PDB file of C-alpha atoms and ligand atoms in Angstrom:
ATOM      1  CA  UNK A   1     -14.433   5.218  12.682  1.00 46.00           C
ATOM      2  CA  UNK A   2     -14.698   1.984  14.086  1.00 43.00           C
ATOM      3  CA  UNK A   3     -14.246  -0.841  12.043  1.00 60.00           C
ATOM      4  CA  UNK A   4     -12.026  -3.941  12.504  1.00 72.00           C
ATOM      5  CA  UNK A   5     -10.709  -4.331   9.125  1.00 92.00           C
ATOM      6  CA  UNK A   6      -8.902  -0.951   8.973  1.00 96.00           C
ATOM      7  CA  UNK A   7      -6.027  -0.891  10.877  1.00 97.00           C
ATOM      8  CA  UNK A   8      -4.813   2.885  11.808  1.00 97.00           C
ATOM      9  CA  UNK A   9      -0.738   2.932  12.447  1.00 97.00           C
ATOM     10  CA  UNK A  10      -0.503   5.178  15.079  1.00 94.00           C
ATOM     11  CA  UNK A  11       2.900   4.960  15.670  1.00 96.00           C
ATOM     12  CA  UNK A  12       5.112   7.928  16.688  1.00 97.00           C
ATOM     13  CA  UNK A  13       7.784   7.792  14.084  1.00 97.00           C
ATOM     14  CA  UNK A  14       4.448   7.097  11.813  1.00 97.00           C
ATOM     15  CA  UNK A  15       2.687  10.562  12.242  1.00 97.00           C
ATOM     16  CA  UNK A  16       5.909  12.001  12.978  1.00 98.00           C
ATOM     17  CA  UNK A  17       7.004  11.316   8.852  1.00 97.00           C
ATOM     18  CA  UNK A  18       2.934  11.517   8.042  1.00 98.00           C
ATOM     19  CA  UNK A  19       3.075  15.373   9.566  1.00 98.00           C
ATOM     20  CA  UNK A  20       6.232  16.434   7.445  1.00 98.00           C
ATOM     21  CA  UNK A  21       5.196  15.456   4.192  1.00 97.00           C
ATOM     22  CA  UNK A  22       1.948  17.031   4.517  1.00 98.00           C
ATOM     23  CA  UNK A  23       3.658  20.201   4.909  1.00 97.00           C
ATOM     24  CA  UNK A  24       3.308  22.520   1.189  1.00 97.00           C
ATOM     25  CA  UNK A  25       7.193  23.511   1.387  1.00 96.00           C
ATOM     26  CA  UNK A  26       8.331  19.556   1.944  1.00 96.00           C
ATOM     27  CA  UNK A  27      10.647  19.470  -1.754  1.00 96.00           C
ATOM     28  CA  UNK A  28      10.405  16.709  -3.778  1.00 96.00           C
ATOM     29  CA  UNK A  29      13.429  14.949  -2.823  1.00 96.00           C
ATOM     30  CA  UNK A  30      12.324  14.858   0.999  1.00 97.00           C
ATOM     31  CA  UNK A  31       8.783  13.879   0.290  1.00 97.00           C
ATOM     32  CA  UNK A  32      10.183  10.833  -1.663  1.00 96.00           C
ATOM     33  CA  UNK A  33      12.844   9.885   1.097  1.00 96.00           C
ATOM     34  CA  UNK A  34      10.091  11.000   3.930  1.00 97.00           C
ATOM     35  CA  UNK A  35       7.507   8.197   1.842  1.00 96.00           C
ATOM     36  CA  UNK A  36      10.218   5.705   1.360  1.00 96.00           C
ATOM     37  CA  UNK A  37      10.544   5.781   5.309  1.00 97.00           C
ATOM     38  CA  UNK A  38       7.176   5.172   6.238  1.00 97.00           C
ATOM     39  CA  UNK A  39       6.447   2.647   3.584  1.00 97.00           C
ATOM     40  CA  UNK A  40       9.173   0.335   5.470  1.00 97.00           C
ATOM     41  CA  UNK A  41       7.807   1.136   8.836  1.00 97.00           C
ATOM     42  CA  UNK A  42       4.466   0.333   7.729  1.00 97.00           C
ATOM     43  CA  UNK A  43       5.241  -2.935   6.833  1.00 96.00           C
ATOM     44  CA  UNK A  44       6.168  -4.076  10.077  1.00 94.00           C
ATOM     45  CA  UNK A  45       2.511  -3.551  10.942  1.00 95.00           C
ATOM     46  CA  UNK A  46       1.604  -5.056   7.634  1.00 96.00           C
ATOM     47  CA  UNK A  47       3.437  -8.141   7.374  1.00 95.00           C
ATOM     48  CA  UNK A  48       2.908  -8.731  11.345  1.00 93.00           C
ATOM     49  CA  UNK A  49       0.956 -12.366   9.905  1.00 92.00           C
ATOM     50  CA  UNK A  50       3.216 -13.418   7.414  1.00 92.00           C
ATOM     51  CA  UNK A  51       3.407 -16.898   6.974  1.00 88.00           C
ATOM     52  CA  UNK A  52       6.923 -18.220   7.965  1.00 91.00           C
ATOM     53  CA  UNK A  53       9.208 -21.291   7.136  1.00 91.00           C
ATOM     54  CA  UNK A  54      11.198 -23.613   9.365  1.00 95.00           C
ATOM     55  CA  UNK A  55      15.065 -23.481   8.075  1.00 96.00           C
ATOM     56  CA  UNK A  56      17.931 -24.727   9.443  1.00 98.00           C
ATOM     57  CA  UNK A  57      21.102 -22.537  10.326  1.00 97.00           C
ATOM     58  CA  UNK A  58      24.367 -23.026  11.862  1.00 98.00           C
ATOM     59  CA  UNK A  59      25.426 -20.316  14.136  1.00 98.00           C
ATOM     60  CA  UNK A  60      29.259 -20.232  14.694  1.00 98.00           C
ATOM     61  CA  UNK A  61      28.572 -22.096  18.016  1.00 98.00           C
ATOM     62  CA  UNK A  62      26.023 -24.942  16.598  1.00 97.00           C
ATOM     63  CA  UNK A  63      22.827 -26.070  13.828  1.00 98.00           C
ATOM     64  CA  UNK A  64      19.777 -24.420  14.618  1.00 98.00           C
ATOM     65  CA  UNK A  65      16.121 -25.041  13.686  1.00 97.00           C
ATOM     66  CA  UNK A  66      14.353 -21.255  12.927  1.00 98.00           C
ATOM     67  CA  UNK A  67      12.245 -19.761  11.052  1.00 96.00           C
ATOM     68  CA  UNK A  68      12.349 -16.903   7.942  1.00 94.00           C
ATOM     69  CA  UNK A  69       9.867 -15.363   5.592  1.00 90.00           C
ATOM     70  CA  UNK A  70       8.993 -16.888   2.249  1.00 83.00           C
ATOM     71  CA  UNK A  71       9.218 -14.060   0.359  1.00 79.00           C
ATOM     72  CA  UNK A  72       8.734 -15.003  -2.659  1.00 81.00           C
ATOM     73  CA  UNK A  73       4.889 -16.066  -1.729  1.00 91.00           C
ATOM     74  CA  UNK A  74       4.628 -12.273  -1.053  1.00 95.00           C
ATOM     75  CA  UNK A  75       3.319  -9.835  -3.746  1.00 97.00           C
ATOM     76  CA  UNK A  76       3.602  -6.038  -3.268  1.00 97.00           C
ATOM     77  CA  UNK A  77       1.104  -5.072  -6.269  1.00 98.00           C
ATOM     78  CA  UNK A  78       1.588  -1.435  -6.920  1.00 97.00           C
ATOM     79  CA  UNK A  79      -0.971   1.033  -8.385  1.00 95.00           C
ATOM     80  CA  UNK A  80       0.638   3.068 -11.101  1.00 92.00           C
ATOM     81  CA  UNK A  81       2.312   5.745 -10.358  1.00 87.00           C
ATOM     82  CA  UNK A  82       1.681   6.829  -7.408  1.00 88.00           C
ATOM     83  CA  UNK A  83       1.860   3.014  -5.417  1.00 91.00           C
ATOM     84  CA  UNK A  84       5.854   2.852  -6.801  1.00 92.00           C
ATOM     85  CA  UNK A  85       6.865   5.490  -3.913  1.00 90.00           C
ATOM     86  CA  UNK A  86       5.508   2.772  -1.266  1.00 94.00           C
ATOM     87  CA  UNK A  87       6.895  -0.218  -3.385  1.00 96.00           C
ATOM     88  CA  UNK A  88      10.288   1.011  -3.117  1.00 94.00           C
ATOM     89  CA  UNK A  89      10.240   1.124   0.687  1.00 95.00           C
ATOM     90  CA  UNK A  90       8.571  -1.845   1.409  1.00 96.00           C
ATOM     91  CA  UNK A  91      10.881  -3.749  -1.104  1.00 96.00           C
ATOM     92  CA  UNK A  92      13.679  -2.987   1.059  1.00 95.00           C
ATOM     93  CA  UNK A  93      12.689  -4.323   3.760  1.00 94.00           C
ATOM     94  CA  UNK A  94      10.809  -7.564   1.821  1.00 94.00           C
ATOM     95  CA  UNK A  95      13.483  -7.844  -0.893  1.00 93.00           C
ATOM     96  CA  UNK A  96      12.341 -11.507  -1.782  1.00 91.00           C
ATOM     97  CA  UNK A  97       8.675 -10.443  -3.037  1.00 94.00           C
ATOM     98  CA  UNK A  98       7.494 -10.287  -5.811  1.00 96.00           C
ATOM     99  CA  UNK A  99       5.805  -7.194  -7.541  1.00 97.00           C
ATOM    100  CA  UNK A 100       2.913  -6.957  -9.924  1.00 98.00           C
ATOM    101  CA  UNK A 101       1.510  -4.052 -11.367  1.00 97.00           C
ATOM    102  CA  UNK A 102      -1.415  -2.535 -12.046  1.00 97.00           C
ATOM    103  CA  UNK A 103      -1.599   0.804 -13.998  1.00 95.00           C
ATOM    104  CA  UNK A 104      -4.820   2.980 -13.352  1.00 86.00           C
ATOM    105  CA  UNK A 105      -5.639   6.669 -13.834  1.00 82.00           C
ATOM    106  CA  UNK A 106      -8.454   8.596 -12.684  1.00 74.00           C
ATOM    107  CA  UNK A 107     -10.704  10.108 -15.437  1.00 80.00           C
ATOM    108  CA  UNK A 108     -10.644  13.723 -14.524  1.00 78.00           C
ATOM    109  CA  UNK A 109     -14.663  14.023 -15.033  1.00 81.00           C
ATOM    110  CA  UNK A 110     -15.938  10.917 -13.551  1.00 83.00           C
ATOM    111  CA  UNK A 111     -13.212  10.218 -10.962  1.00 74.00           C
ATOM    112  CA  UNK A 112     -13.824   6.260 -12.301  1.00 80.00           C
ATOM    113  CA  UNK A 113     -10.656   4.234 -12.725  1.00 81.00           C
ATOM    114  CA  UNK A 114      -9.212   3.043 -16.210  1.00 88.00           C
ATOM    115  CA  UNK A 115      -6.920   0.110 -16.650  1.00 91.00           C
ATOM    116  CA  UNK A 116      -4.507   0.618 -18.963  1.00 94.00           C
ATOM    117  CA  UNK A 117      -1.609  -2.078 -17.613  1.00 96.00           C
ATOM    118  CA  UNK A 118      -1.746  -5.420 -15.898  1.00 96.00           C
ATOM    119  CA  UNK A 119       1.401  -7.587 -15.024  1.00 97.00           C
ATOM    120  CA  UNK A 120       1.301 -10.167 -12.385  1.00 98.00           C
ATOM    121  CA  UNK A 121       3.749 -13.066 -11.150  1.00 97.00           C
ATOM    122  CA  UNK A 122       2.814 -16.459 -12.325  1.00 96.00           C
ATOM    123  CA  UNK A 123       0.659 -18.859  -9.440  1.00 96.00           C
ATOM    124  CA  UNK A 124      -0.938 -16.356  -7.982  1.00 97.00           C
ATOM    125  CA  UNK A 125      -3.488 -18.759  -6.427  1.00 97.00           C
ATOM    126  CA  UNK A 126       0.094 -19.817  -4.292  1.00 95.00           C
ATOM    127  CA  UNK A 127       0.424 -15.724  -2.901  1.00 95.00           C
ATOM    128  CA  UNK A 128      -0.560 -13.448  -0.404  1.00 96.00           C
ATOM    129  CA  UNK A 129      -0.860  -9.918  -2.327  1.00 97.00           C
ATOM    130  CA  UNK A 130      -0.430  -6.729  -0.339  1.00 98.00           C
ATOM    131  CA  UNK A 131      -1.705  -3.562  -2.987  1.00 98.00           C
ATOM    132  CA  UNK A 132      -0.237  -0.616  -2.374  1.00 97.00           C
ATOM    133  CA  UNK A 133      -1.474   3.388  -3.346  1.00 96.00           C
ATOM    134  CA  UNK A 134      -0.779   6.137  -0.883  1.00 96.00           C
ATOM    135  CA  UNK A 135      -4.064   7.555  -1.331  1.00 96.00           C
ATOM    136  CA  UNK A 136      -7.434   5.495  -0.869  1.00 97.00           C
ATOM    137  CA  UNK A 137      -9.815   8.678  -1.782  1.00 96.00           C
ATOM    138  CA  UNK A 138     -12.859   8.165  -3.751  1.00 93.00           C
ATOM    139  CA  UNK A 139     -11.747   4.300  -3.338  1.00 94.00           C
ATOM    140  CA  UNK A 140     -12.611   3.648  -7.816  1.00 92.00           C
ATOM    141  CA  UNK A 141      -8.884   2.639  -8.054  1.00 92.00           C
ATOM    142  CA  UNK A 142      -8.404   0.666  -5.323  1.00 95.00           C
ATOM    143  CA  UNK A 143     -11.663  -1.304  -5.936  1.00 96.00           C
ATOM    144  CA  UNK A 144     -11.057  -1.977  -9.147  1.00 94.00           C
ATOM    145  CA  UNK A 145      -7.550  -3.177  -8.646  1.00 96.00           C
ATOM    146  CA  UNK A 146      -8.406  -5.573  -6.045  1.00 97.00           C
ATOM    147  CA  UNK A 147     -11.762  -6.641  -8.568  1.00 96.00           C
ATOM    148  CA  UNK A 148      -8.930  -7.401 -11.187  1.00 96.00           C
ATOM    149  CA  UNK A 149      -6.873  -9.310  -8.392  1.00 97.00           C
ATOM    150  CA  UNK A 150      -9.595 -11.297  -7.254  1.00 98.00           C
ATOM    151  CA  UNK A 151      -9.939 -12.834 -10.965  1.00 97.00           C
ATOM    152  CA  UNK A 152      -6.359 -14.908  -9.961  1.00 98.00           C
ATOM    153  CA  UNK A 153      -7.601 -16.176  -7.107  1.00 98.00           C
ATOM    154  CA  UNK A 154      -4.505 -15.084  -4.711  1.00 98.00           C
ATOM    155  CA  UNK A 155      -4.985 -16.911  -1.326  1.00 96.00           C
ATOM    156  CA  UNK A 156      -5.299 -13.327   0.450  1.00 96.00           C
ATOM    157  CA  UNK A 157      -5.320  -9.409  -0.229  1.00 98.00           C
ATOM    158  CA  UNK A 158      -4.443  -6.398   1.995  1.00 98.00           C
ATOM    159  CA  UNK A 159      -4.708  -2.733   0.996  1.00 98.00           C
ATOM    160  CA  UNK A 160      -2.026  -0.604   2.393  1.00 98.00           C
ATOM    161  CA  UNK A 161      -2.289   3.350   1.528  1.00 97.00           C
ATOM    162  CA  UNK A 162      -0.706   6.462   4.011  1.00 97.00           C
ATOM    163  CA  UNK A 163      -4.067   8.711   3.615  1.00 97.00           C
ATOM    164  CA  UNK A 164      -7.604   7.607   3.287  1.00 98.00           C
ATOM    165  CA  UNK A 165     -11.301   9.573   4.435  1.00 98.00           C
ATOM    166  CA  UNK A 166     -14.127   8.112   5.206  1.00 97.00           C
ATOM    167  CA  UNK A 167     -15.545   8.436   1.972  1.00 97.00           C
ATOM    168  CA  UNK A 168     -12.241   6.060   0.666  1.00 97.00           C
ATOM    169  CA  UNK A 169     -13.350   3.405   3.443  1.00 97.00           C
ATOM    170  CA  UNK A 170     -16.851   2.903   2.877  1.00 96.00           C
ATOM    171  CA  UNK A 171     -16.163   2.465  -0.715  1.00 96.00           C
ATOM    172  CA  UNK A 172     -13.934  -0.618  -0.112  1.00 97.00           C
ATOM    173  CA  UNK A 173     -15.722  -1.740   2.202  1.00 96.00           C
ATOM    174  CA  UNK A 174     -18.801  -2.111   0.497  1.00 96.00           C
ATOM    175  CA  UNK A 175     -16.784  -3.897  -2.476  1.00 97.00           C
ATOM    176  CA  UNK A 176     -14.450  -5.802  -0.682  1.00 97.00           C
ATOM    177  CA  UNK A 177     -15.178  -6.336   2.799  1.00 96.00           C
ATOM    178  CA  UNK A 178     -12.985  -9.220   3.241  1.00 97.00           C
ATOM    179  CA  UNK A 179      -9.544  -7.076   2.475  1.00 98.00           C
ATOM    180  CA  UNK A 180      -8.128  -5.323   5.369  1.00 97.00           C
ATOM    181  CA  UNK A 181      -7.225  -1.744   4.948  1.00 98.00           C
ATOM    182  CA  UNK A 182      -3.662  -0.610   6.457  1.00 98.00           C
ATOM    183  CA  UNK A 183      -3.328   3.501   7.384  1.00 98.00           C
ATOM    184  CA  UNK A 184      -1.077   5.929   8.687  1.00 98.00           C
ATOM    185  CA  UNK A 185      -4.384   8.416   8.790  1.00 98.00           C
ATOM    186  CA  UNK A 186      -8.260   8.675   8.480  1.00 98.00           C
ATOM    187  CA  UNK A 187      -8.424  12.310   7.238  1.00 98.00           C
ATOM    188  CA  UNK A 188     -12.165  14.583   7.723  1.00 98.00           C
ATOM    189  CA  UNK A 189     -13.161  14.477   4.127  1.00 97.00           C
ATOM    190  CA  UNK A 190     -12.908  14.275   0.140  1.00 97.00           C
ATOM    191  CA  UNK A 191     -13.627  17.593  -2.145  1.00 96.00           C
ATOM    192  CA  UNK A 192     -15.997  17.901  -5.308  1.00 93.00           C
ATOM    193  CA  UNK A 193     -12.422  16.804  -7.009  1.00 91.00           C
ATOM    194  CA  UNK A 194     -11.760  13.618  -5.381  1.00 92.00           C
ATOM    195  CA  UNK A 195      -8.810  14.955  -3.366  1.00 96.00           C
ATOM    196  CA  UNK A 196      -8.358  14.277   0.271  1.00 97.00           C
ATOM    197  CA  UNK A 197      -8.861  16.973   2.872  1.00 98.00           C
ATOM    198  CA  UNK A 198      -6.533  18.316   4.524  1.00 98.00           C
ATOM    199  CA  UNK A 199      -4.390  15.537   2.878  1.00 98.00           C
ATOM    200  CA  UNK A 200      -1.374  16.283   1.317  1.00 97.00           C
ATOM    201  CA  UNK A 201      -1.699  17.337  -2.172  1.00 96.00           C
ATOM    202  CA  UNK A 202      -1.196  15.089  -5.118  1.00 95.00           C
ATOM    203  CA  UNK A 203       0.779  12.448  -3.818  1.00 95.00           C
ATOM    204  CA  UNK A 204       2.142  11.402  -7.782  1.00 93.00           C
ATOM    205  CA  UNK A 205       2.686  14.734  -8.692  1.00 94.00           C
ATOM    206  CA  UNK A 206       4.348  15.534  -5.221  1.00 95.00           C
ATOM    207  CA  UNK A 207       6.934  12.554  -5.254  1.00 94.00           C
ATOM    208  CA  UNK A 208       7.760  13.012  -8.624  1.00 93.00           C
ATOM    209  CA  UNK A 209       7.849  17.055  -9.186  1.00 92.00           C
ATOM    210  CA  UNK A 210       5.303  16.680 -11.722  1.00 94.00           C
ATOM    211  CA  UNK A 211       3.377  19.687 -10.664  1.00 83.00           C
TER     212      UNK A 211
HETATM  213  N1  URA B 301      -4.890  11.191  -5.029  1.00 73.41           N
HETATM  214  C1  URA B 301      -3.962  12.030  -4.523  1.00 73.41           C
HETATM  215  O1  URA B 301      -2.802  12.000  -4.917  1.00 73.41           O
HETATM  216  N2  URA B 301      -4.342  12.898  -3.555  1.00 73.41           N
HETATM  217  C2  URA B 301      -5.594  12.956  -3.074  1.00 73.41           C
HETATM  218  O2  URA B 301      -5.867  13.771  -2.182  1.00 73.41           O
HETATM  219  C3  URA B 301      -6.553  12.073  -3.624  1.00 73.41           C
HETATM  220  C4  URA B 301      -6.171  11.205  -4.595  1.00 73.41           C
END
């Protein structure tokens, strides 16, 4: 799929983490740890733009002039439940953002996306929000999540999931063109139920033991 506003992480360790949580017999406890991992090494690629500050340090030799992130300007908005698996790992390497979030379930029969929560920081005309789901599939959640966003005004959005199909891209595309779509994996296709194939399952009801 070509398209300049998805970005596909290709990186080793990447697909190398993607590969072994896809796997049926990964437990709960390493699928968390496994999604906890990539979350932090996708936000390397993520966060690659981040605006920066000038601050001055002393070193033990002399006063520097450098630079650091502002975290706080960050938002990691996470799309209940499934999003907090990703929050947690890119909070620990970001531990200055903030976090809003946004709780959304599918209905089973139309697949369409109901709000039933909505916390945000204060100012967020001042932020840069990245969202974060691990699954951009029929795209309803994600579209409507960043349609909420958009009502504050934040001065940009990224969507960051580990799985998406075509299907998923189009969709939020077609709404939201302007926000850039972060990926460990383009996968062949959706099913009459919504789910990613070959995917990995339910990623909510595989990082919690729901199922
Ligand atoms: N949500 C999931 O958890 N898995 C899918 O395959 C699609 C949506």
């Amino acid at each position: 799929m070509q398209n300049n506003n998805v970005h596909l992480i290709d990186h080793p360790l990447v697909q190398h983490k993607l590969s072994l949580m896809r796997n049926k017999e990964a437990s709960t406890n390493s699928f968390r740890r496994l999604l906890n991992e990539l979350a932090m090494l996708m936000t390397y690629e993520v966060t690659r733009d981040v605006a920066m500050q000038d601050v001055e340090v002393e070193t033990p030799l002399e006063k520097m002039k450098t630079k650091v992130i502002d975290g706080k300007k960050l938002v990691f908005v996470s799309i209940l439940r499934a999003g907090t698996g990703i929050l947690d790992g890119m909070l620990s390497v970001v531990p200055g953002a903030r976090v809003g979030h946004i709780g959304l379930y599918r209905d089973p029969k139309t697949l369409m996306a109901v709000e039933y929560y909505f916390k945000m920081p204060q100012n967020m005309e001042e932020r840069d929000v990245i969202v974060v789901d691990p699954m951009l599939a029929t795209g309803n959640s994600a579209i409507a999540a960043v349609e909420r966003l958009k009502e504050l005004s934040p001065k940009s959005i990224k969507f960051v999931c580990l799985l998406t199909c075509p299907e998923g891209v189009q969709a939020m595309q077609q709404a939201h063109p302007d926000v850039p779509i972060f990926t460990a994996a383009i996968d062949r296709q959706l099913n009459e139920h919504g789910y990613i194939l070959p995917g990995l399952g339910d990623a909510g009801d595989r990082m919690f033991g729901t199922k």
